[in-house]
Amino acid sequence: MQKFYKVFLVLFIVIIGVNLYAMDWKSDILSEDNLKFVFSIASGIIGVILLFVLNTWSKIGVKK
């Protein structure tokens, strides 16, 4: 994995972790207060998935 991808992987994991910490676990997950954190966590997960897809695509074109 290239350094470029590693930086974004760490960034997305930190975003997911901060939003998991900030959620109010006593109220409903889809309550109005938690919904902004749920969307941010979902976008972080989508970013991690796209990061691995882009990394795989970059390995396909490289010839050894």
Short mmCIF file of C-alpha atoms in Angstrom, two decimals:
data_model
loop_
_atom_site.label_atom_id
_atom_site.label_comp_id
_atom_site.label_asym_id
_atom_site.label_seq_id
_atom_site.Cartn_x
_atom_site.Cartn_y
_atom_site.Cartn_z
CA MET A 1 0.00 0.00 0.00
CA GLN A 2 1.40 3.38 -0.99
CA LYS A 3 2.04 6.11 1.55
CA PHE A 4 -0.76 8.17 -0.05
CA TYR A 5 -3.30 5.45 0.69
CA LYS A 6 -1.96 4.88 4.20
CA VAL A 7 -2.47 8.53 5.10
CA PHE A 8 -6.10 8.41 4.03
CA LEU A 9 -6.63 5.06 5.77
CA VAL A 10 -5.46 6.56 9.06
CA LEU A 11 -7.59 9.66 8.45
CA PHE A 12 -10.76 7.63 7.81
CA ILE A 13 -10.15 5.41 10.85
CA VAL A 14 -9.66 8.48 13.07
CA ILE A 15 -12.89 10.02 11.71
CA ILE A 16 -14.80 6.81 12.43
CA GLY A 17 -13.30 6.55 15.93
CA VAL A 18 -14.03 10.16 16.87
CA ASN A 19 -17.63 9.85 15.73
CA LEU A 20 -18.13 6.59 17.61
CA TYR A 21 -16.82 8.32 20.73
CA ALA A 22 -19.06 11.36 20.24
CA MET A 23 -22.31 9.41 19.86
CA ASP A 24 -24.83 9.40 22.68
CA TRP A 25 -25.25 5.69 23.35
CA LYS A 26 -28.14 6.18 25.79
CA SER A 27 -30.47 7.49 23.10
CA ASP A 28 -31.59 5.84 19.87
CA ILE A 29 -28.97 5.38 17.15
CA LEU A 30 -31.13 7.15 14.55
CA SER A 31 -32.20 10.00 16.81
CA GLU A 32 -31.78 13.54 15.57
CA ASP A 33 -28.72 14.15 17.76
CA ASN A 34 -26.91 11.00 16.62
CA LEU A 35 -27.86 11.14 12.95
CA LYS A 36 -24.99 13.47 12.00
CA PHE A 37 -22.52 11.05 13.59
CA VAL A 38 -24.11 8.07 11.84
CA PHE A 39 -23.78 9.81 8.46
CA SER A 40 -20.17 10.69 9.19
CA ILE A 41 -19.37 7.10 10.23
CA ALA A 42 -21.07 5.79 7.07
CA SER A 43 -19.04 8.16 4.89
CA GLY A 44 -15.85 7.05 6.65
CA ILE A 45 -16.67 3.39 6.00
CA ILE A 46 -17.44 4.15 2.34
CA GLY A 47 -14.11 6.00 2.15
CA VAL A 48 -12.23 2.98 3.54
CA ILE A 49 -13.95 0.67 1.03
CA LEU A 50 -13.11 3.01 -1.87
CA LEU A 51 -9.55 3.28 -0.60
CA PHE A 52 -9.08 -0.49 -0.85
CA VAL A 53 -10.73 -0.54 -4.30
CA LEU A 54 -8.36 2.16 -5.57
CA ASN A 55 -5.38 0.37 -4.05
CA THR A 56 -6.38 -2.85 -5.80
CA TRP A 57 -6.86 -1.05 -9.11
CA SER A 58 -3.42 0.52 -8.82
CA LYS A 59 -1.85 -2.91 -8.32
CA ILE A 60 -3.55 -4.35 -11.42
CA GLY A 61 -1.76 -2.04 -13.86
CA VAL A 62 1.73 -2.52 -12.37
CA LYS A 63 3.94 -5.05 -14.16
CA LYS A 64 6.85 -6.62 -12.35
#
